[in-house]
Amino acid sequence: MALLDVTKLTGDLMLLLGWTSEDMPRHYGASAAAERAQEIQVQLGIREGV
């Protein structure tokens, strides 16, 4: 997905959810990235505290 497409998607999401600040998409984007990283950690068998 191109950066422009992501920017449009973020803007559309903000409009749909009534967000007026980009803090919310950044917050939820960071949360989703953390969840993906945890899933990869499990899939790769990487122990915590490494």
Short mmCIF file of N, CA and C in Angstrom, two decimals:
data_model
loop_
_atom_site.label_atom_id
_atom_site.label_comp_id
_atom_site.label_asym_id
_atom_site.label_seq_id
_atom_site.Cartn_x
_atom_site.Cartn_y
_atom_site.Cartn_z
N MET A 1 0.85 -1.17 0.00
CA MET A 1 0.00 0.00 0.00
C MET A 1 0.90 1.24 0.00
N ALA A 2 0.61 2.16 -0.85
CA ALA A 2 1.41 3.38 -0.97
C ALA A 2 1.14 4.31 0.22
N LEU A 3 2.12 5.14 0.53
CA LEU A 3 1.99 6.07 1.65
C LEU A 3 0.77 6.97 1.48
N LEU A 4 0.53 7.41 0.26
CA LEU A 4 -0.63 8.26 0.00
C LEU A 4 -1.92 7.52 0.34
N ASP A 5 -1.99 6.23 0.00
CA ASP A 5 -3.17 5.43 0.31
C ASP A 5 -3.36 5.32 1.81
N VAL A 6 -2.27 5.13 2.54
CA VAL A 6 -2.34 5.02 4.00
C VAL A 6 -2.82 6.33 4.59
N THR A 7 -2.31 7.44 4.07
CA THR A 7 -2.72 8.75 4.55
C THR A 7 -4.20 8.98 4.31
N LYS A 8 -4.68 8.60 3.13
CA LYS A 8 -6.12 8.73 2.83
C LYS A 8 -6.93 7.84 3.76
N LEU A 9 -6.48 6.62 3.98
CA LEU A 9 -7.19 5.69 4.85
C LEU A 9 -7.27 6.24 6.26
N THR A 10 -6.17 6.80 6.76
CA THR A 10 -6.16 7.39 8.10
C THR A 10 -7.14 8.55 8.17
N GLY A 11 -7.13 9.39 7.17
CA GLY A 11 -8.07 10.52 7.13
C GLY A 11 -9.51 10.05 7.09
N ASP A 12 -9.80 9.03 6.30
CA ASP A 12 -11.16 8.49 6.23
C ASP A 12 -11.57 7.90 7.57
N LEU A 13 -10.67 7.17 8.21
CA LEU A 13 -10.96 6.57 9.50
C LEU A 13 -11.24 7.65 10.54
N MET A 14 -10.43 8.69 10.53
CA MET A 14 -10.64 9.79 11.48
C MET A 14 -12.01 10.43 11.27
N LEU A 15 -12.38 10.63 10.02
CA LEU A 15 -13.68 11.22 9.71
C LEU A 15 -14.82 10.33 10.19
N LEU A 16 -14.71 9.04 9.89
CA LEU A 16 -15.77 8.09 10.28
C LEU A 16 -15.94 7.99 11.79
N LEU A 17 -14.82 8.05 12.52
CA LEU A 17 -14.88 7.88 13.97
C LEU A 17 -15.00 9.19 14.73
N GLY A 18 -14.99 10.31 14.00
CA GLY A 18 -15.15 11.61 14.63
C GLY A 18 -13.90 12.10 15.35
N TRP A 19 -12.74 11.57 14.99
CA TRP A 19 -11.49 12.01 15.61
C TRP A 19 -11.04 13.30 14.96
N THR A 20 -10.63 14.27 15.75
CA THR A 20 -10.15 15.53 15.21
C THR A 20 -8.63 15.67 15.34
N SER A 21 -8.02 14.76 16.05
CA SER A 21 -6.57 14.79 16.27
C SER A 21 -5.96 13.50 15.75
N GLU A 22 -4.73 13.59 15.23
CA GLU A 22 -4.06 12.38 14.76
C GLU A 22 -3.47 11.56 15.90
N ASP A 23 -3.69 11.98 17.14
CA ASP A 23 -3.20 11.22 18.28
C ASP A 23 -3.85 9.84 18.35
N MET A 24 -5.13 9.75 18.05
CA MET A 24 -5.84 8.48 18.16
C MET A 24 -5.35 7.45 17.13
N PRO A 25 -5.24 7.79 15.83
CA PRO A 25 -4.72 6.78 14.91
C PRO A 25 -3.29 6.36 15.25
N ARG A 26 -2.47 7.32 15.75
CA ARG A 26 -1.11 6.96 16.16
C ARG A 26 -1.15 6.00 17.34
N HIS A 27 -2.04 6.26 18.30
CA HIS A 27 -2.17 5.40 19.48
C HIS A 27 -2.57 3.99 19.07
N TYR A 28 -3.63 3.88 18.26
CA TYR A 28 -4.10 2.56 17.86
C TYR A 28 -3.13 1.88 16.89
N GLY A 29 -2.44 2.66 16.07
CA GLY A 29 -1.43 2.08 15.18
C GLY A 29 -0.28 1.49 15.97
N ALA A 30 0.15 2.18 17.02
CA ALA A 30 1.24 1.67 17.86
C ALA A 30 0.80 0.42 18.60
N SER A 31 -0.44 0.41 19.04
CA SER A 31 -0.97 -0.76 19.75
C SER A 31 -1.02 -1.98 18.81
N ALA A 32 -1.46 -1.77 17.58
CA ALA A 32 -1.53 -2.86 16.61
C ALA A 32 -0.12 -3.36 16.27
N ALA A 33 0.85 -2.46 16.17
CA ALA A 33 2.23 -2.86 15.87
C ALA A 33 2.79 -3.70 17.01
N ALA A 34 2.48 -3.33 18.25
CA ALA A 34 2.96 -4.10 19.40
C ALA A 34 2.35 -5.51 19.39
N GLU A 35 1.08 -5.61 19.05
CA GLU A 35 0.43 -6.92 18.98
C GLU A 35 1.06 -7.79 17.89
N ARG A 36 1.35 -7.20 16.73
CA ARG A 36 1.99 -7.95 15.65
C ARG A 36 3.37 -8.44 16.08
N ALA A 37 4.12 -7.58 16.77
CA ALA A 37 5.45 -7.96 17.24
C ALA A 37 5.38 -9.12 18.23
N GLN A 38 4.39 -9.10 19.10
CA GLN A 38 4.22 -10.20 20.06
C GLN A 38 3.89 -11.50 19.35
N GLU A 39 3.04 -11.43 18.32
CA GLU A 39 2.69 -12.63 17.56
C GLU A 39 3.92 -13.20 16.86
N ILE A 40 4.75 -12.33 16.29
CA ILE A 40 5.97 -12.78 15.63
C ILE A 40 6.92 -13.40 16.64
N GLN A 41 7.00 -12.81 17.83
CA GLN A 41 7.85 -13.34 18.88
C GLN A 41 7.46 -14.78 19.20
N VAL A 42 6.17 -15.03 19.32
CA VAL A 42 5.69 -16.38 19.61
C VAL A 42 5.98 -17.31 18.44
N GLN A 43 5.72 -16.86 17.22
CA GLN A 43 5.93 -17.70 16.04
C GLN A 43 7.40 -18.09 15.88
N LEU A 44 8.29 -17.17 16.22
CA LEU A 44 9.72 -17.43 16.08
C LEU A 44 10.33 -18.12 17.31
N GLY A 45 9.53 -18.22 18.35
CA GLY A 45 10.01 -18.88 19.56
C GLY A 45 11.04 -18.04 20.32
N ILE A 46 10.92 -16.73 20.22
CA ILE A 46 11.85 -15.85 20.92
C ILE A 46 11.35 -15.68 22.35
N ARG A 47 12.23 -15.95 23.29
CA ARG A 47 11.83 -15.85 24.70
C ARG A 47 11.77 -14.39 25.12
N GLU A 48 10.96 -14.11 26.15
CA GLU A 48 10.90 -12.77 26.72
C GLU A 48 12.18 -12.51 27.49
N GLY A 49 12.55 -11.25 27.61
CA GLY A 49 13.72 -10.87 28.37
C GLY A 49 15.03 -11.11 27.66
N VAL A 50 14.96 -11.31 26.35
CA VAL A 50 16.20 -11.55 25.59
C VAL A 50 16.88 -10.24 25.35
#
